[in-house]
Amino acid sequence: MEKKGFVYLVGAGPGDPELLTIKALNIIKSADVILYDKLVGDDIVKFLKAMGKEIVYAGKSSHEKGGARQEEINNLMKHYAKMGKIVVRLKGGDPFVFGRGCIEAEFLKKEGIDFEIIPGVSSINAVPTNAGIPLTHPEISSSVLVVTGRDNVLRWKNALDHSTIVILMGKDRIEQICKKLIELGKNPETPVAVIENGTLESQKTIFGSLSTISGKIAKADVKGPALIVVGDVVRFAKNLMDRKV
Ligand SMILES: C[S@@+](CC[C@H](N)C(=O)[O-])C[C@H]1O[C@@H](n2cnc3c(N)ncnc32)[C@H](O)[C@@H]1O
């Protein structure tokens, strides 16, 4: 009988290989081929190579337009699944958080390919925690607003008061974002942290306020993935992580 292929859409976590879940690791061990995203990170890719796995780059840079490249990635999953292979589609963080995991799952469903979605540790919480920033605090912040920096900042206005704001994909627009938040009534002194390469050896945190952070970012050559945290909880980082920041 023909061997039936299977696709696992797996979250790889924020980059540190030790933040892969046990479930993800077990599935990776059973895979015939791994299609990995740009955000998966060099340390995990090295680890996969050391395991002797067949690995294929299936990433998309932020400048590439979604459609065409996504179609190629979908077709790669289909190609290997139709060969009867166990495919791991490995994505940074959690596959359903700003990761097009949902689009890929819908594609597999439509094609009649069996699949399972494996949650991952998202950068949303792992990166701030690893930098010593608690997203909530009993006296300071009781909610968290998670947004993409490509959003229109005006859409956040009803959630600004007591929220910590976590912004993904926002480093290139940080100046406009901070300006808009001040216009919407946020105190210009509100602390901001930009965490680059969170959870990796090369993790770097740049601190400032809504009024100063964009100048600091312009000077600090931030090339890796970066997550922005806005809110008073940022003040904790210096105390909690004084050896790391
Ligand atoms: C397309 S989103 C994918 C998010 C991912 N699915 C998750 O759950 O973390 C990519 C953005 O996540 C953030 N990000 C992911 N990993 C990161 C890391 N290790 N350090 C800092 N930011 C990270 C950055 O803002 C990056 O531009």
PDB file of C-alpha atoms and ligand atoms in Angstrom:
ATOM      1  CA  MET A   1       0.000   0.000   0.000  1.00  0.00           C
ATOM      2  CA  GLU A   2       1.187   3.542  -0.775  1.00  0.00           C
ATOM      3  CA  LYS A   3       2.685   5.305   2.268  1.00  0.00           C
ATOM      4  CA  LYS A   4       0.607   8.329   3.268  1.00  0.00           C
ATOM      5  CA  GLY A   5       2.396  11.576   3.971  1.00  0.00           C
ATOM      6  CA  PHE A   6       1.773  13.750   7.019  1.00  0.00           C
ATOM      7  CA  VAL A   7       2.620  17.361   7.808  1.00  0.00           C
ATOM      8  CA  TYR A   8       3.322  18.705  11.276  1.00  0.00           C
ATOM      9  CA  LEU A   9       3.119  22.495  11.581  1.00  0.00           C
ATOM     10  CA  VAL A  10       5.506  22.946  14.482  1.00  0.00           C
ATOM     11  CA  GLY A  11       6.387  26.015  16.549  1.00  0.00           C
ATOM     12  CA  ALA A  12      10.145  26.157  17.146  1.00  0.00           C
ATOM     13  CA  GLY A  13      10.084  28.779  19.901  1.00  0.00           C
ATOM     14  CA  PRO A  14      11.982  32.069  19.853  1.00  0.00           C
ATOM     15  CA  GLY A  15      15.413  30.756  18.885  1.00  0.00           C
ATOM     16  CA  ASP A  16      17.131  29.131  21.864  1.00  0.00           C
ATOM     17  CA  PRO A  17      17.136  25.380  21.024  1.00  0.00           C
ATOM     18  CA  GLU A  18      16.369  24.600  24.681  1.00  0.00           C
ATOM     19  CA  LEU A  19      13.038  26.386  24.230  1.00  0.00           C
ATOM     20  CA  LEU A  20      11.893  23.801  21.706  1.00  0.00           C
ATOM     21  CA  THR A  21       9.183  21.772  23.438  1.00  0.00           C
ATOM     22  CA  ILE A  22       9.630  18.050  24.127  1.00  0.00           C
ATOM     23  CA  LYS A  23       6.729  17.398  21.778  1.00  0.00           C
ATOM     24  CA  ALA A  24       8.373  19.404  18.986  1.00  0.00           C
ATOM     25  CA  LEU A  25      11.644  17.582  19.533  1.00  0.00           C
ATOM     26  CA  ASN A  26      10.025  14.153  19.393  1.00  0.00           C
ATOM     27  CA  ILE A  27       8.235  15.041  16.170  1.00  0.00           C
ATOM     28  CA  ILE A  28      11.440  16.427  14.645  1.00  0.00           C
ATOM     29  CA  LYS A  29      13.167  13.133  15.472  1.00  0.00           C
ATOM     30  CA  SER A  30      10.486  11.253  13.522  1.00  0.00           C
ATOM     31  CA  ALA A  31      10.580  13.574  10.469  1.00  0.00           C
ATOM     32  CA  ASP A  32      11.857  12.657   7.008  1.00  0.00           C
ATOM     33  CA  VAL A  33      12.210  16.273   5.955  1.00  0.00           C
ATOM     34  CA  ILE A  34      12.103  19.632   7.717  1.00  0.00           C
ATOM     35  CA  LEU A  35      10.974  22.796   5.929  1.00  0.00           C
ATOM     36  CA  TYR A  36      12.176  25.657   8.110  1.00  0.00           C
ATOM     37  CA  ASP A  37      11.395  29.365   8.318  1.00  0.00           C
ATOM     38  CA  LYS A  38      13.804  32.303   8.346  1.00  0.00           C
ATOM     39  CA  LEU A  39      12.991  33.033  11.977  1.00  0.00           C
ATOM     40  CA  VAL A  40      13.898  29.550  13.192  1.00  0.00           C
ATOM     41  CA  GLY A  41      17.406  30.742  13.950  1.00  0.00           C
ATOM     42  CA  ASP A  42      20.916  29.474  13.273  1.00  0.00           C
ATOM     43  CA  ASP A  43      21.331  27.547  16.520  1.00  0.00           C
ATOM     44  CA  ILE A  44      18.285  25.382  15.822  1.00  0.00           C
ATOM     45  CA  VAL A  45      19.295  24.889  12.184  1.00  0.00           C
ATOM     46  CA  LYS A  46      22.762  23.728  13.341  1.00  0.00           C
ATOM     47  CA  PHE A  47      21.097  21.362  15.763  1.00  0.00           C
ATOM     48  CA  LEU A  48      18.899  19.902  12.982  1.00  0.00           C
ATOM     49  CA  LYS A  49      21.945  19.432  10.753  1.00  0.00           C
ATOM     50  CA  ALA A  50      23.785  17.663  13.564  1.00  0.00           C
ATOM     51  CA  MET A  51      20.820  15.273  13.797  1.00  0.00           C
ATOM     52  CA  GLY A  52      21.433  14.384  10.138  1.00  0.00           C
ATOM     53  CA  LYS A  53      17.980  15.547   9.055  1.00  0.00           C
ATOM     54  CA  GLU A  54      17.097  16.582   5.502  1.00  0.00           C
ATOM     55  CA  ILE A  55      16.384  20.273   5.876  1.00  0.00           C
ATOM     56  CA  VAL A  56      15.009  22.674   3.276  1.00  0.00           C
ATOM     57  CA  TYR A  57      14.800  26.452   3.648  1.00  0.00           C
ATOM     58  CA  ALA A  58      11.213  27.586   3.228  1.00  0.00           C
ATOM     59  CA  GLY A  59      11.353  31.093   4.644  1.00  0.00           C
ATOM     60  CA  LYS A  60      10.062  34.402   3.494  1.00  0.00           C
ATOM     61  CA  SER A  61      11.853  37.692   4.100  1.00  0.00           C
ATOM     62  CA  SER A  62       9.806  40.599   5.403  1.00  0.00           C
ATOM     63  CA  HIS A  63      10.324  42.380   2.074  1.00  0.00           C
ATOM     64  CA  GLU A  64       8.955  39.537  -0.024  1.00  0.00           C
ATOM     65  CA  LYS A  65       5.312  39.900  -0.914  1.00  0.00           C
ATOM     66  CA  GLY A  66       3.172  37.219   0.681  1.00  0.00           C
ATOM     67  CA  GLY A  67       1.373  35.531  -2.218  1.00  0.00           C
ATOM     68  CA  ALA A  68       3.947  34.048  -4.600  1.00  0.00           C
ATOM     69  CA  ARG A  69       6.418  32.844  -1.994  1.00  0.00           C
ATOM     70  CA  GLN A  70       3.609  31.427   0.158  1.00  0.00           C
ATOM     71  CA  GLU A  71       2.395  29.446  -2.829  1.00  0.00           C
ATOM     72  CA  GLU A  72       5.898  27.990  -3.295  1.00  0.00           C
ATOM     73  CA  ILE A  73       6.036  27.037   0.387  1.00  0.00           C
ATOM     74  CA  ASN A  74       2.591  25.424   0.211  1.00  0.00           C
ATOM     75  CA  ASN A  75       3.663  23.469  -2.844  1.00  0.00           C
ATOM     76  CA  LEU A  76       6.821  22.267  -1.113  1.00  0.00           C
ATOM     77  CA  MET A  77       4.731  20.845   1.757  1.00  0.00           C
ATOM     78  CA  LYS A  78       2.443  19.179  -0.757  1.00  0.00           C
ATOM     79  CA  HIS A  79       5.360  17.804  -2.802  1.00  0.00           C
ATOM     80  CA  TYR A  80       6.924  16.000   0.157  1.00  0.00           C
ATOM     81  CA  ALA A  81       3.603  14.873   1.650  1.00  0.00           C
ATOM     82  CA  LYS A  82       2.569  13.350  -1.691  1.00  0.00           C
ATOM     83  CA  MET A  83       5.859  11.393  -1.654  1.00  0.00           C
ATOM     84  CA  GLY A  84       4.610   9.777   1.550  1.00  0.00           C
ATOM     85  CA  LYS A  85       7.060  11.636   3.789  1.00  0.00           C
ATOM     86  CA  ILE A  86       6.669  12.817   7.346  1.00  0.00           C
ATOM     87  CA  VAL A  87       7.127  16.561   6.920  1.00  0.00           C
ATOM     88  CA  VAL A  88       7.877  19.044   9.676  1.00  0.00           C
ATOM     89  CA  ARG A  89       7.026  22.606   8.723  1.00  0.00           C
ATOM     90  CA  LEU A  90       9.071  24.392  11.375  1.00  0.00           C
ATOM     91  CA  LYS A  91       8.090  27.969  12.158  1.00  0.00           C
ATOM     92  CA  GLY A  92       9.512  30.557  14.567  1.00  0.00           C
ATOM     93  CA  GLY A  93       7.714  30.976  17.891  1.00  0.00           C
ATOM     94  CA  ASP A  94       4.153  29.690  17.726  1.00  0.00           C
ATOM     95  CA  PRO A  95       2.833  28.810  14.257  1.00  0.00           C
ATOM     96  CA  PHE A  96      -0.439  30.687  14.783  1.00  0.00           C
ATOM     97  CA  VAL A  97       1.051  33.972  16.019  1.00  0.00           C
ATOM     98  CA  PHE A  98       1.737  36.299  13.071  1.00  0.00           C
ATOM     99  CA  GLY A  99       3.163  33.298  11.321  1.00  0.00           C
ATOM    100  CA  ARG A 100       0.798  32.332   8.496  1.00  0.00           C
ATOM    101  CA  GLY A 101       0.446  28.940  10.148  1.00  0.00           C
ATOM    102  CA  CYS A 102      -3.290  29.252   9.723  1.00  0.00           C
ATOM    103  CA  ILE A 103      -2.941  29.840   5.971  1.00  0.00           C
ATOM    104  CA  GLU A 104      -0.729  26.759   5.672  1.00  0.00           C
ATOM    105  CA  ALA A 105      -3.144  24.642   7.720  1.00  0.00           C
ATOM    106  CA  GLU A 106      -6.049  25.769   5.520  1.00  0.00           C
ATOM    107  CA  PHE A 107      -4.050  24.824   2.437  1.00  0.00           C
ATOM    108  CA  LEU A 108      -3.314  21.328   3.788  1.00  0.00           C
ATOM    109  CA  LYS A 109      -6.968  20.855   4.698  1.00  0.00           C
ATOM    110  CA  LYS A 110      -8.057  21.909   1.214  1.00  0.00           C
ATOM    111  CA  GLU A 111      -5.552  19.517  -0.379  1.00  0.00           C
ATOM    112  CA  GLY A 112      -6.711  16.619   1.793  1.00  0.00           C
ATOM    113  CA  ILE A 113      -3.257  16.247   3.363  1.00  0.00           C
ATOM    114  CA  ASP A 114      -3.239  14.982   6.950  1.00  0.00           C
ATOM    115  CA  PHE A 115      -1.696  17.418   9.382  1.00  0.00           C
ATOM    116  CA  GLU A 116      -1.353  18.413  13.010  1.00  0.00           C
ATOM    117  CA  ILE A 117      -0.514  21.759  14.582  1.00  0.00           C
ATOM    118  CA  ILE A 118       2.047  21.765  17.401  1.00  0.00           C
ATOM    119  CA  PRO A 119       2.094  24.950  19.519  1.00  0.00           C
ATOM    120  CA  GLY A 120       5.404  26.657  20.215  1.00  0.00           C
ATOM    121  CA  VAL A 121       6.760  29.096  22.791  1.00  0.00           C
ATOM    122  CA  SER A 122       5.955  32.489  21.292  1.00  0.00           C
ATOM    123  CA  SER A 123       8.354  35.418  21.287  1.00  0.00           C
ATOM    124  CA  ILE A 124       5.420  37.453  22.614  1.00  0.00           C
ATOM    125  CA  ASN A 125       6.082  36.341  26.156  1.00  0.00           C
ATOM    126  CA  ALA A 126       9.398  34.449  26.003  1.00  0.00           C
ATOM    127  CA  VAL A 127      11.462  37.361  24.718  1.00  0.00           C
ATOM    128  CA  PRO A 128      10.342  39.932  27.339  1.00  0.00           C
ATOM    129  CA  THR A 129      10.585  37.343  30.143  1.00  0.00           C
ATOM    130  CA  ASN A 130      14.108  36.425  29.062  1.00  0.00           C
ATOM    131  CA  ALA A 131      14.984  40.132  29.171  1.00  0.00           C
ATOM    132  CA  GLY A 132      13.565  40.527  32.700  1.00  0.00           C
ATOM    133  CA  ILE A 133      10.344  42.284  31.710  1.00  0.00           C
ATOM    134  CA  PRO A 134       7.147  40.923  33.301  1.00  0.00           C
ATOM    135  CA  LEU A 135       4.272  41.600  30.894  1.00  0.00           C
ATOM    136  CA  THR A 136       1.811  41.903  33.755  1.00  0.00           C
ATOM    137  CA  HIS A 137       2.290  43.108  37.306  1.00  0.00           C
ATOM    138  CA  PRO A 138      -0.320  43.312  40.090  1.00  0.00           C
ATOM    139  CA  GLU A 139       0.147  47.076  40.526  1.00  0.00           C
ATOM    140  CA  ILE A 140       1.222  48.214  37.084  1.00  0.00           C
ATOM    141  CA  SER A 141      -0.327  46.298  34.220  1.00  0.00           C
ATOM    142  CA  SER A 142      -3.292  43.955  34.113  1.00  0.00           C
ATOM    143  CA  SER A 143      -3.517  43.408  30.385  1.00  0.00           C
ATOM    144  CA  VAL A 144      -1.310  42.940  27.367  1.00  0.00           C
ATOM    145  CA  LEU A 145      -1.912  44.317  23.899  1.00  0.00           C
ATOM    146  CA  VAL A 146      -0.071  42.349  21.209  1.00  0.00           C
ATOM    147  CA  VAL A 147       0.174  44.087  17.857  1.00  0.00           C
ATOM    148  CA  THR A 148       2.212  44.241  14.682  1.00  0.00           C
ATOM    149  CA  GLY A 149       4.187  47.392  13.951  1.00  0.00           C
ATOM    150  CA  ARG A 150       2.608  47.399  10.487  1.00  0.00           C
ATOM    151  CA  ASP A 151      -0.755  48.232  12.047  1.00  0.00           C
ATOM    152  CA  ASN A 152      -2.368  51.638  12.126  1.00  0.00           C
ATOM    153  CA  VAL A 153      -1.560  52.807  15.678  1.00  0.00           C
ATOM    154  CA  LEU A 154      -4.986  54.519  15.939  1.00  0.00           C
ATOM    155  CA  ARG A 155      -6.563  51.047  16.126  1.00  0.00           C
ATOM    156  CA  TRP A 156      -4.900  50.501  19.518  1.00  0.00           C
ATOM    157  CA  LYS A 157      -6.424  53.567  21.208  1.00  0.00           C
ATOM    158  CA  ASN A 158      -9.103  51.811  23.247  1.00  0.00           C
ATOM    159  CA  ALA A 159      -6.640  49.451  24.871  1.00  0.00           C
ATOM    160  CA  LEU A 160      -3.867  51.807  25.875  1.00  0.00           C
ATOM    161  CA  ASP A 161      -4.602  52.794  29.465  1.00  0.00           C
ATOM    162  CA  HIS A 162      -3.325  49.998  31.661  1.00  0.00           C
ATOM    163  CA  SER A 163      -1.912  47.715  29.040  1.00  0.00           C
ATOM    164  CA  THR A 164       1.605  46.654  28.381  1.00  0.00           C
ATOM    165  CA  ILE A 165       2.041  46.867  24.610  1.00  0.00           C
ATOM    166  CA  VAL A 166       4.046  44.183  22.798  1.00  0.00           C
ATOM    167  CA  ILE A 167       4.883  45.122  19.209  1.00  0.00           C
ATOM    168  CA  LEU A 168       6.203  42.572  16.742  1.00  0.00           C
ATOM    169  CA  MET A 169       7.674  43.603  13.395  1.00  0.00           C
ATOM    170  CA  GLY A 170       7.838  47.228  14.487  1.00  0.00           C
ATOM    171  CA  LYS A 171      11.510  48.223  14.608  1.00  0.00           C
ATOM    172  CA  ASP A 172      11.505  49.904  11.182  1.00  0.00           C
ATOM    173  CA  ARG A 173       8.521  52.089  12.127  1.00  0.00           C
ATOM    174  CA  ILE A 174       9.444  52.774  15.722  1.00  0.00           C
ATOM    175  CA  GLU A 175       9.678  56.543  15.279  1.00  0.00           C
ATOM    176  CA  GLN A 176       6.146  56.886  13.827  1.00  0.00           C
ATOM    177  CA  ILE A 177       4.716  54.410  16.347  1.00  0.00           C
ATOM    178  CA  CYS A 178       6.118  56.290  19.353  1.00  0.00           C
ATOM    179  CA  LYS A 179       4.965  59.628  17.974  1.00  0.00           C
ATOM    180  CA  LYS A 180       1.427  58.321  17.475  1.00  0.00           C
ATOM    181  CA  LEU A 181       1.291  56.799  20.954  1.00  0.00           C
ATOM    182  CA  ILE A 182       2.260  60.178  22.437  1.00  0.00           C
ATOM    183  CA  GLU A 183      -0.419  61.856  20.324  1.00  0.00           C
ATOM    184  CA  LEU A 184      -2.925  59.347  21.667  1.00  0.00           C
ATOM    185  CA  GLY A 185      -2.104  60.480  25.190  1.00  0.00           C
ATOM    186  CA  LYS A 186       0.662  58.149  26.365  1.00  0.00           C
ATOM    187  CA  ASN A 187       3.195  59.870  28.598  1.00  0.00           C
ATOM    188  CA  PRO A 188       6.363  60.572  26.551  1.00  0.00           C
ATOM    189  CA  GLU A 189       8.387  59.235  29.504  1.00  0.00           C
ATOM    190  CA  THR A 190       6.734  55.790  29.264  1.00  0.00           C
ATOM    191  CA  PRO A 191       9.586  53.250  29.252  1.00  0.00           C
ATOM    192  CA  VAL A 192      10.295  51.270  26.094  1.00  0.00           C
ATOM    193  CA  ALA A 193      12.581  48.275  25.532  1.00  0.00           C
ATOM    194  CA  VAL A 194      13.644  46.907  22.171  1.00  0.00           C
ATOM    195  CA  ILE A 195      14.891  43.343  22.502  1.00  0.00           C
ATOM    196  CA  GLU A 196      16.921  42.033  19.587  1.00  0.00           C
ATOM    197  CA  ASN A 197      17.619  38.307  19.057  1.00  0.00           C
ATOM    198  CA  GLY A 198      15.688  37.436  22.213  1.00  0.00           C
ATOM    199  CA  THR A 199      16.728  34.209  24.009  1.00  0.00           C
ATOM    200  CA  LEU A 200      19.829  33.825  21.820  1.00  0.00           C
ATOM    201  CA  GLU A 201      23.427  34.317  23.003  1.00  0.00           C
ATOM    202  CA  SER A 202      23.405  37.558  21.019  1.00  0.00           C
ATOM    203  CA  GLN A 203      20.339  38.970  22.811  1.00  0.00           C
ATOM    204  CA  LYS A 204      20.598  42.724  23.250  1.00  0.00           C
ATOM    205  CA  THR A 205      18.138  45.069  24.969  1.00  0.00           C
ATOM    206  CA  ILE A 206      18.005  48.771  24.224  1.00  0.00           C
ATOM    207  CA  PHE A 207      16.126  50.896  26.736  1.00  0.00           C
ATOM    208  CA  GLY A 208      14.571  54.294  26.321  1.00  0.00           C
ATOM    209  CA  SER A 209      11.250  56.074  26.539  1.00  0.00           C
ATOM    210  CA  LEU A 210       8.600  56.900  23.962  1.00  0.00           C
ATOM    211  CA  SER A 211      10.427  60.161  23.354  1.00  0.00           C
ATOM    212  CA  THR A 212      14.001  58.804  23.197  1.00  0.00           C
ATOM    213  CA  ILE A 213      13.934  55.221  21.892  1.00  0.00           C
ATOM    214  CA  SER A 214      13.868  55.908  18.163  1.00  0.00           C
ATOM    215  CA  GLY A 215      17.062  58.012  18.384  1.00  0.00           C
ATOM    216  CA  LYS A 216      18.760  55.193  20.287  1.00  0.00           C
ATOM    217  CA  ILE A 217      17.631  52.573  17.782  1.00  0.00           C
ATOM    218  CA  ALA A 218      18.925  54.674  14.906  1.00  0.00           C
ATOM    219  CA  LYS A 219      22.396  54.570  16.495  1.00  0.00           C
ATOM    220  CA  ALA A 220      22.394  50.905  17.564  1.00  0.00           C
ATOM    221  CA  ASP A 221      22.604  48.775  14.409  1.00  0.00           C
ATOM    222  CA  VAL A 222      19.599  46.482  15.093  1.00  0.00           C
ATOM    223  CA  LYS A 223      19.745  43.781  12.380  1.00  0.00           C
ATOM    224  CA  GLY A 224      18.159  40.722  14.027  1.00  0.00           C
ATOM    225  CA  PRO A 225      14.483  40.125  14.820  1.00  0.00           C
ATOM    226  CA  ALA A 226      13.351  42.617  17.431  1.00  0.00           C
ATOM    227  CA  LEU A 227      10.363  42.906  19.718  1.00  0.00           C
ATOM    228  CA  ILE A 228       9.279  46.156  21.350  1.00  0.00           C
ATOM    229  CA  VAL A 229       7.742  46.410  24.825  1.00  0.00           C
ATOM    230  CA  VAL A 230       6.060  49.671  25.878  1.00  0.00           C
ATOM    231  CA  GLY A 231       4.967  50.202  29.476  1.00  0.00           C
ATOM    232  CA  ASP A 232       6.075  50.766  33.054  1.00  0.00           C
ATOM    233  CA  VAL A 233       6.870  47.057  33.453  1.00  0.00           C
ATOM    234  CA  VAL A 234      10.013  47.681  31.385  1.00  0.00           C
ATOM    235  CA  ARG A 235      11.556  49.267  34.500  1.00  0.00           C
ATOM    236  CA  PHE A 236      11.874  45.819  36.063  1.00  0.00           C
ATOM    237  CA  ALA A 237      14.429  44.624  33.551  1.00  0.00           C
ATOM    238  CA  LYS A 238      17.360  46.543  34.960  1.00  0.00           C
ATOM    239  CA  ASN A 239      16.742  45.159  38.452  1.00  0.00           C
ATOM    240  CA  LEU A 240      15.954  41.613  37.475  1.00  0.00           C
ATOM    241  CA  MET A 241      18.539  41.125  34.770  1.00  0.00           C
ATOM    242  CA  ASP A 242      21.436  43.334  35.805  1.00  0.00           C
ATOM    243  CA  ARG A 243      23.962  40.807  34.487  1.00  0.00           C
ATOM    244  CA  LYS A 244      22.213  40.472  31.158  1.00  0.00           C
ATOM    245  CA  VAL A 245      21.107  43.932  30.062  1.00  0.00           C
TER     246      VAL A 245
HETATM  247  C1  LIG B   1       6.398  37.124  11.620  1.00  0.00           C
HETATM  248  S1  LIG B   1       6.498  37.406  13.338  1.00  0.00           S
HETATM  249  C2  LIG B   1       6.434  35.731  13.898  1.00  0.00           C
HETATM  250  C3  LIG B   1       6.169  35.578  15.382  1.00  0.00           C
HETATM  251  C4  LIG B   1       6.280  34.143  15.861  1.00  0.00           C
HETATM  252  N1  LIG B   1       5.302  33.287  15.228  1.00  0.00           N
HETATM  253  C5  LIG B   1       6.133  34.025  17.376  1.00  0.00           C
HETATM  254  O1  LIG B   1       5.180  33.411  17.879  1.00  0.00           O
HETATM  255  O2  LIG B   1       7.045  34.528  18.067  1.00  0.00           O
HETATM  256  C6  LIG B   1       8.195  37.837  13.455  1.00  0.00           C
HETATM  257  C7  LIG B   1       8.484  38.879  14.534  1.00  0.00           C
HETATM  258  O3  LIG B   1       8.467  38.273  15.833  1.00  0.00           O
HETATM  259  C8  LIG B   1       9.409  38.937  16.685  1.00  0.00           C
HETATM  260  N2  LIG B   1      10.404  37.936  17.135  1.00  0.00           N
HETATM  261  C9  LIG B   1      10.374  36.613  16.898  1.00  0.00           C
HETATM  262  N3  LIG B   1      11.422  35.982  17.493  1.00  0.00           N
HETATM  263  C10 LIG B   1      12.130  36.955  18.121  1.00  0.00           C
HETATM  264  C11 LIG B   1      13.318  36.957  18.903  1.00  0.00           C
HETATM  265  N4  LIG B   1      13.987  35.842  19.173  1.00  0.00           N
HETATM  266  N5  LIG B   1      13.755  38.139  19.406  1.00  0.00           N
HETATM  267  C12 LIG B   1      13.076  39.292  19.163  1.00  0.00           C
HETATM  268  N6  LIG B   1      11.949  39.348  18.427  1.00  0.00           N
HETATM  269  C13 LIG B   1      11.477  38.202  17.910  1.00  0.00           C
HETATM  270  C14 LIG B   1      10.047  40.046  15.852  1.00  0.00           C
HETATM  271  O4  LIG B   1       9.285  41.227  16.066  1.00  0.00           O
HETATM  272  C15 LIG B   1       9.861  39.520  14.441  1.00  0.00           C
HETATM  273  O5  LIG B   1       9.891  40.557  13.485  1.00  0.00           O
END
